[in-house]
PDB file of C-alpha atoms in Angstrom:
ATOM      1  CA  MET A   8      55.215  30.625  28.985  1.00 41.00           C
ATOM      2  CA  LYS A   9      55.510  33.808  26.910  1.00 43.00           C
ATOM      3  CA  ARG A  10      59.073  32.927  25.994  1.00 42.00           C
ATOM      4  CA  ALA A  11      58.283  29.360  24.837  1.00 41.00           C
ATOM      5  CA  LEU A  12      55.937  30.377  22.093  1.00 38.00           C
ATOM      6  CA  PRO A  13      58.351  32.539  20.064  1.00 39.00           C
ATOM      7  CA  LEU A  14      61.011  29.777  20.372  1.00 36.00           C
ATOM      8  CA  LEU A  15      58.506  27.208  19.139  1.00 35.00           C
ATOM      9  CA  LEU A  16      57.518  29.395  16.164  1.00 35.00           C
ATOM     10  CA  LEU A  17      61.200  29.908  15.339  1.00 34.00           C
ATOM     11  CA  ALA A  18      61.830  26.181  15.393  1.00 35.00           C
ATOM     12  CA  LEU A  19      58.825  25.366  13.280  1.00 36.00           C
ATOM     13  CA  THR A  20      59.821  28.030  10.732  1.00 36.00           C
ATOM     14  CA  ALA A  21      63.307  26.686  10.556  1.00 37.00           C
ATOM     15  CA  CYS A  22      62.044  23.151   9.880  1.00 40.00           C
ATOM     16  CA  GLY A  23      59.713  24.344   7.170  1.00 45.00           C
ATOM     17  CA  SER A  24      62.317  26.360   5.302  1.00 51.00           C
ATOM     18  CA  LYS A  25      64.978  23.659   5.289  1.00 74.00           C
ATOM     19  CA  SER A  26      66.685  23.734   1.921  1.00 91.00           C
ATOM     20  CA  ILE A  27      67.283  20.679  -0.223  1.00 97.00           C
ATOM     21  CA  GLU A  28      70.778  20.399  -1.686  1.00 97.00           C
ATOM     22  CA  GLY A  29      70.798  20.912  -5.394  1.00 97.00           C
ATOM     23  CA  VAL A  30      67.401  22.593  -5.823  1.00 98.00           C
ATOM     24  CA  GLN A  31      67.383  25.466  -8.225  1.00 97.00           C
ATOM     25  CA  THR A  32      64.680  28.133  -7.878  1.00 97.00           C
ATOM     26  CA  PHE A  33      63.080  30.411 -10.424  1.00 96.00           C
ATOM     27  CA  THR A  34      60.496  33.156 -10.348  1.00 96.00           C
ATOM     28  CA  TYR A  35      57.432  33.058 -12.488  1.00 95.00           C
ATOM     29  CA  ALA A  36      54.038  34.831 -12.316  1.00 93.00           C
ATOM     30  CA  GLY A  37      51.025  32.600 -12.558  1.00 93.00           C
ATOM     31  CA  GLY A  38      47.992  32.793 -14.827  1.00 93.00           C
ATOM     32  CA  ASP A  39      49.819  33.322 -18.118  1.00 95.00           C
ATOM     33  CA  HIS A  40      47.647  31.167 -20.409  1.00 96.00           C
ATOM     34  CA  ARG A  41      48.690  30.869 -24.051  1.00 96.00           C
ATOM     35  CA  SER A  42      47.987  28.557 -27.022  1.00 95.00           C
ATOM     36  CA  GLY A  43      50.428  26.705 -29.190  1.00 95.00           C
ATOM     37  CA  SER A  44      53.918  25.331 -28.611  1.00 95.00           C
ATOM     38  CA  LEU A  45      55.973  27.383 -26.149  1.00 96.00           C
ATOM     39  CA  VAL A  46      59.675  27.717 -25.418  1.00 96.00           C
ATOM     40  CA  TYR A  47      60.858  27.384 -21.826  1.00 97.00           C
ATOM     41  CA  ALA A  48      64.026  28.469 -20.039  1.00 95.00           C
ATOM     42  CA  GLU A  49      64.416  25.149 -18.146  1.00 96.00           C
ATOM     43  CA  ASN A  50      64.417  21.665 -19.478  1.00 96.00           C
ATOM     44  CA  PRO A  51      61.989  20.316 -18.339  1.00 98.00           C
ATOM     45  CA  PRO A  52      60.097  23.575 -17.499  1.00 98.00           C
ATOM     46  CA  ALA A  53      59.543  24.687 -13.905  1.00 98.00           C
ATOM     47  CA  GLY A  54      56.983  27.390 -14.532  1.00 98.00           C
ATOM     48  CA  GLY A  55      56.076  30.109 -17.009  1.00 97.00           C
ATOM     49  CA  PRO A  56      53.382  30.510 -19.716  1.00 97.00           C
ATOM     50  CA  HIS A  57      51.303  27.467 -20.315  1.00 97.00           C
ATOM     51  CA  ASN A  58      48.112  26.171 -21.958  1.00 97.00           C
ATOM     52  CA  ALA A  59      44.776  26.980 -20.386  1.00 97.00           C
ATOM     53  CA  MET A  60      44.236  23.258 -19.958  1.00 97.00           C
ATOM     54  CA  TRP A  61      46.218  21.332 -17.329  1.00 97.00           C
ATOM     55  CA  GLN A  62      47.651  17.792 -17.494  1.00 98.00           C
ATOM     56  CA  ASN A  63      45.851  15.282 -15.401  1.00 98.00           C
ATOM     57  CA  CYS A  64      48.109  14.091 -12.591  1.00 98.00           C
ATOM     58  CA  GLY A  65      49.177  10.442 -12.816  1.00 98.00           C
ATOM     59  CA  VAL A  66      51.796   8.078 -14.240  1.00 98.00           C
ATOM     60  CA  TYR A  67      52.451   8.110 -18.031  1.00 98.00           C
ATOM     61  CA  ASP A  68      54.637   5.862 -20.106  1.00 97.00           C
ATOM     62  CA  ARG A  69      55.035   8.385 -22.940  1.00 98.00           C
ATOM     63  CA  PRO A  70      56.261  12.034 -23.044  1.00 98.00           C
ATOM     64  CA  LEU A  71      53.826  14.884 -22.282  1.00 98.00           C
ATOM     65  CA  TYR A  72      53.352  18.327 -23.748  1.00 98.00           C
ATOM     66  CA  ASN A  73      55.155  20.846 -21.597  1.00 98.00           C
ATOM     67  CA  GLU A  74      52.414  23.368 -21.932  1.00 98.00           C
ATOM     68  CA  TYR A  75      49.841  21.182 -20.169  1.00 98.00           C
ATOM     69  CA  ALA A  76      52.232  19.865 -17.486  1.00 98.00           C
ATOM     70  CA  VAL A  77      53.318  23.371 -16.556  1.00 98.00           C
ATOM     71  CA  HIS A  78      49.747  24.303 -15.849  1.00 98.00           C
ATOM     72  CA  SER A  79      49.582  21.347 -13.378  1.00 98.00           C
ATOM     73  CA  LEU A  80      52.694  22.759 -11.647  1.00 98.00           C
ATOM     74  CA  GLU A  81      50.777  25.997 -11.240  1.00 98.00           C
ATOM     75  CA  HIS A  82      48.084  23.947  -9.421  1.00 98.00           C
ATOM     76  CA  GLY A  83      50.675  22.559  -7.022  1.00 98.00           C
ATOM     77  CA  ALA A  84      51.722  19.359  -8.787  1.00 98.00           C
ATOM     78  CA  VAL A  85      55.239  18.014  -8.903  1.00 98.00           C
ATOM     79  CA  TRP A  86      56.318  16.653 -12.289  1.00 98.00           C
ATOM     80  CA  ILE A  87      58.986  13.919 -12.101  1.00 98.00           C
ATOM     81  CA  THR A  88      60.603  13.203 -15.466  1.00 98.00           C
ATOM     82  CA  TYR A  89      63.175  10.582 -16.462  1.00 98.00           C
ATOM     83  CA  ARG A  90      65.184   9.721 -19.495  1.00 98.00           C
ATOM     84  CA  PRO A  91      63.257   7.328 -21.774  1.00 98.00           C
ATOM     85  CA  ASP A  92      66.199   4.793 -21.580  1.00 98.00           C
ATOM     86  CA  LEU A  93      66.209   4.716 -17.723  1.00 98.00           C
ATOM     87  CA  ASP A  94      66.325   1.106 -16.606  1.00 97.00           C
ATOM     88  CA  ALA A  95      63.119  -0.537 -15.561  1.00 98.00           C
ATOM     89  CA  ALA A  96      64.125  -0.971 -11.915  1.00 98.00           C
ATOM     90  CA  GLN A  97      64.631   2.835 -11.532  1.00 98.00           C
ATOM     91  CA  VAL A  98      61.362   3.532 -13.246  1.00 98.00           C
ATOM     92  CA  ALA A  99      59.678   1.132 -10.810  1.00 98.00           C
ATOM     93  CA  ASP A 100      61.262   3.077  -7.927  1.00 98.00           C
ATOM     94  CA  LEU A 101      59.886   6.318  -9.308  1.00 98.00           C
ATOM     95  CA  LYS A 102      56.413   4.763  -9.643  1.00 98.00           C
ATOM     96  CA  LYS A 103      56.576   3.697  -5.941  1.00 98.00           C
ATOM     97  CA  LEU A 104      57.691   7.193  -4.996  1.00 98.00           C
ATOM     98  CA  VAL A 105      54.634   8.871  -6.507  1.00 98.00           C
ATOM     99  CA  GLU A 106      52.168   6.106  -5.558  1.00 98.00           C
ATOM    100  CA  GLY A 107      49.285   7.568  -3.526  1.00 97.00           C
ATOM    101  CA  ARG A 108      50.293  11.151  -4.121  1.00 98.00           C
ATOM    102  CA  PRO A 109      47.458  12.889  -5.925  1.00 97.00           C
ATOM    103  CA  TYR A 110      49.387  15.946  -7.055  1.00 98.00           C
ATOM    104  CA  THR A 111      52.234  14.248  -8.954  1.00 98.00           C
ATOM    105  CA  ILE A 112      52.943  13.538 -12.594  1.00 98.00           C
ATOM    106  CA  LEU A 113      55.553  10.961 -13.772  1.00 98.00           C
ATOM    107  CA  SER A 114      56.628  10.645 -17.312  1.00 98.00           C
ATOM    108  CA  PRO A 115      59.624   9.995 -19.591  1.00 98.00           C
ATOM    109  CA  TYR A 116      61.211  13.193 -21.007  1.00 98.00           C
ATOM    110  CA  GLU A 117      63.493  13.276 -24.018  1.00 97.00           C
ATOM    111  CA  GLY A 118      66.621  15.372 -23.793  1.00 96.00           C
ATOM    112  CA  LEU A 119      67.177  15.420 -20.004  1.00 97.00           C
ATOM    113  CA  ASP A 120      70.724  16.307 -18.997  1.00 97.00           C
ATOM    114  CA  THR A 121      70.377  13.999 -15.949  1.00 98.00           C
ATOM    115  CA  PRO A 122      68.589  10.685 -15.557  1.00 98.00           C
ATOM    116  CA  VAL A 123      65.809  12.129 -13.347  1.00 98.00           C
ATOM    117  CA  ALA A 124      64.392  15.591 -12.707  1.00 98.00           C
ATOM    118  CA  ALA A 125      61.720  16.743 -10.302  1.00 98.00           C
ATOM    119  CA  SER A 126      60.022  20.094 -11.144  1.00 98.00           C
ATOM    120  CA  ALA A 127      57.550  22.195  -9.247  1.00 98.00           C
ATOM    121  CA  TRP A 128      56.402  25.762  -9.828  1.00 98.00           C
ATOM    122  CA  GLY A 129      59.613  27.726  -9.447  1.00 97.00           C
ATOM    123  CA  ALA A 130      61.799  24.895  -8.290  1.00 98.00           C
ATOM    124  CA  GLN A 131      63.760  21.953  -9.808  1.00 98.00           C
ATOM    125  CA  LEU A 132      65.979  19.167  -8.637  1.00 98.00           C
ATOM    126  CA  LYS A 133      68.096  16.997 -11.016  1.00 98.00           C
ATOM    127  CA  VAL A 134      69.503  13.696  -9.738  1.00 98.00           C
ATOM    128  CA  GLU A 135      71.511  10.766 -11.046  1.00 98.00           C
ATOM    129  CA  LYS A 136      69.433   7.889  -9.416  1.00 98.00           C
ATOM    130  CA  ALA A 137      65.762   7.314  -8.753  1.00 98.00           C
ATOM    131  CA  ASP A 138      66.462   6.286  -5.189  1.00 97.00           C
ATOM    132  CA  ASP A 139      68.060   9.627  -4.300  1.00 98.00           C
ATOM    133  CA  SER A 140      66.496  10.584  -0.962  1.00 97.00           C
ATOM    134  CA  ARG A 141      66.281  14.231  -2.097  1.00 98.00           C
ATOM    135  CA  LEU A 142      63.377  13.245  -4.451  1.00 98.00           C
ATOM    136  CA  ARG A 143      61.176  12.377  -1.534  1.00 98.00           C
ATOM    137  CA  ALA A 144      62.156  15.550   0.312  1.00 98.00           C
ATOM    138  CA  PHE A 145      61.336  17.590  -2.828  1.00 98.00           C
ATOM    139  CA  LEU A 146      57.910  15.957  -3.119  1.00 98.00           C
ATOM    140  CA  ASP A 147      57.268  16.589   0.608  1.00 98.00           C
ATOM    141  CA  LYS A 148      58.176  20.251   0.244  1.00 97.00           C
ATOM    142  CA  TYR A 149      56.739  21.158  -3.105  1.00 98.00           C
ATOM    143  CA  GLU A 150      53.638  18.980  -3.741  1.00 98.00           C
ATOM    144  CA  GLN A 151      50.868  21.422  -2.946  1.00 97.00           C
ATOM    145  CA  GLY A 152      53.655  23.755  -1.782  1.00 96.00           C
ATOM    146  CA  ALA A 153      53.581  27.441  -1.145  1.00 94.00           C
ATOM    147  CA  THR A 154      55.330  28.309  -4.429  1.00 94.00           C
ATOM    148  CA  ALA A 155      52.286  27.204  -6.488  1.00 97.00           C
ATOM    149  CA  PRO A 156      50.158  30.232  -7.532  1.00 97.00           C
ATOM    150  CA  GLU A 157      46.959  28.141  -7.758  1.00 97.00           C
ATOM    151  CA  ARG A 158      47.658  25.644  -5.036  1.00 95.00           C
ATOM    152  CA  GLY A 159      44.674  23.336  -4.512  1.00 94.00           C
ATOM    153  CA  ALA A 160      43.236  23.762  -7.982  1.00 97.00           C
ATOM    154  CA  SER A 161      42.288  20.450  -9.740  1.00 97.00           C
ATOM    155  CA  CYS A 162      44.851  18.046 -11.019  1.00 96.00           C
ATOM    156  CA  SER A 163      42.267  15.883 -12.787  1.00 96.00           C
ATOM    157  CA  GLY A 164      39.376  16.273 -15.235  1.00 95.00           C
ATOM    158  CA  ALA A 165      41.438  17.986 -17.949  1.00 95.00           C
ATOM    159  CA  TYR A 166      43.967  16.814 -20.472  1.00 95.00           C
ATOM    160  CA  GLY A 167      45.012  13.143 -20.123  1.00 96.00           C
ATOM    161  CA  GLU A 168      46.770  12.409 -23.414  1.00 95.00           C
ATOM    162  CA  THR A 169      50.443  12.099 -24.227  1.00 96.00           C
ATOM    163  CA  ARG A 170      52.519  13.340 -27.164  1.00 92.00           C
TER     164      ARG A 170
END
């Protein structure tokens, strides 16, 4: 029985660390609260300095301020963004994808270089279609995932406006 336990732990570790093709990762320290408009290295941002107020998780039909959404990423949220001209059927697919997930944000985002992007603290996946299976895998791995410096902090009761 002694041998079975290490093998089981190895198997569980391998499953939990499975990579998702196309995910880019970044390193950011948490807790860097600043005011005003900020410039980010990624578009949309996947971490970094942010406003002291976080964006309420939920579905939005207008663009959000990066500074509030990034704070939600710090709390363990995944922010799925899409080009404002994405067809209605794909937007509906994205809404279904986030339905029932309390730590997600969905919003249009101007200037995306791909139709859809999923961002978490320190990780990002860009895809061509809303039905790409990697989006669900990204949500499963990063929503309340280990990369979030303040995982479990609130994703409601703060900023709920759009730009």
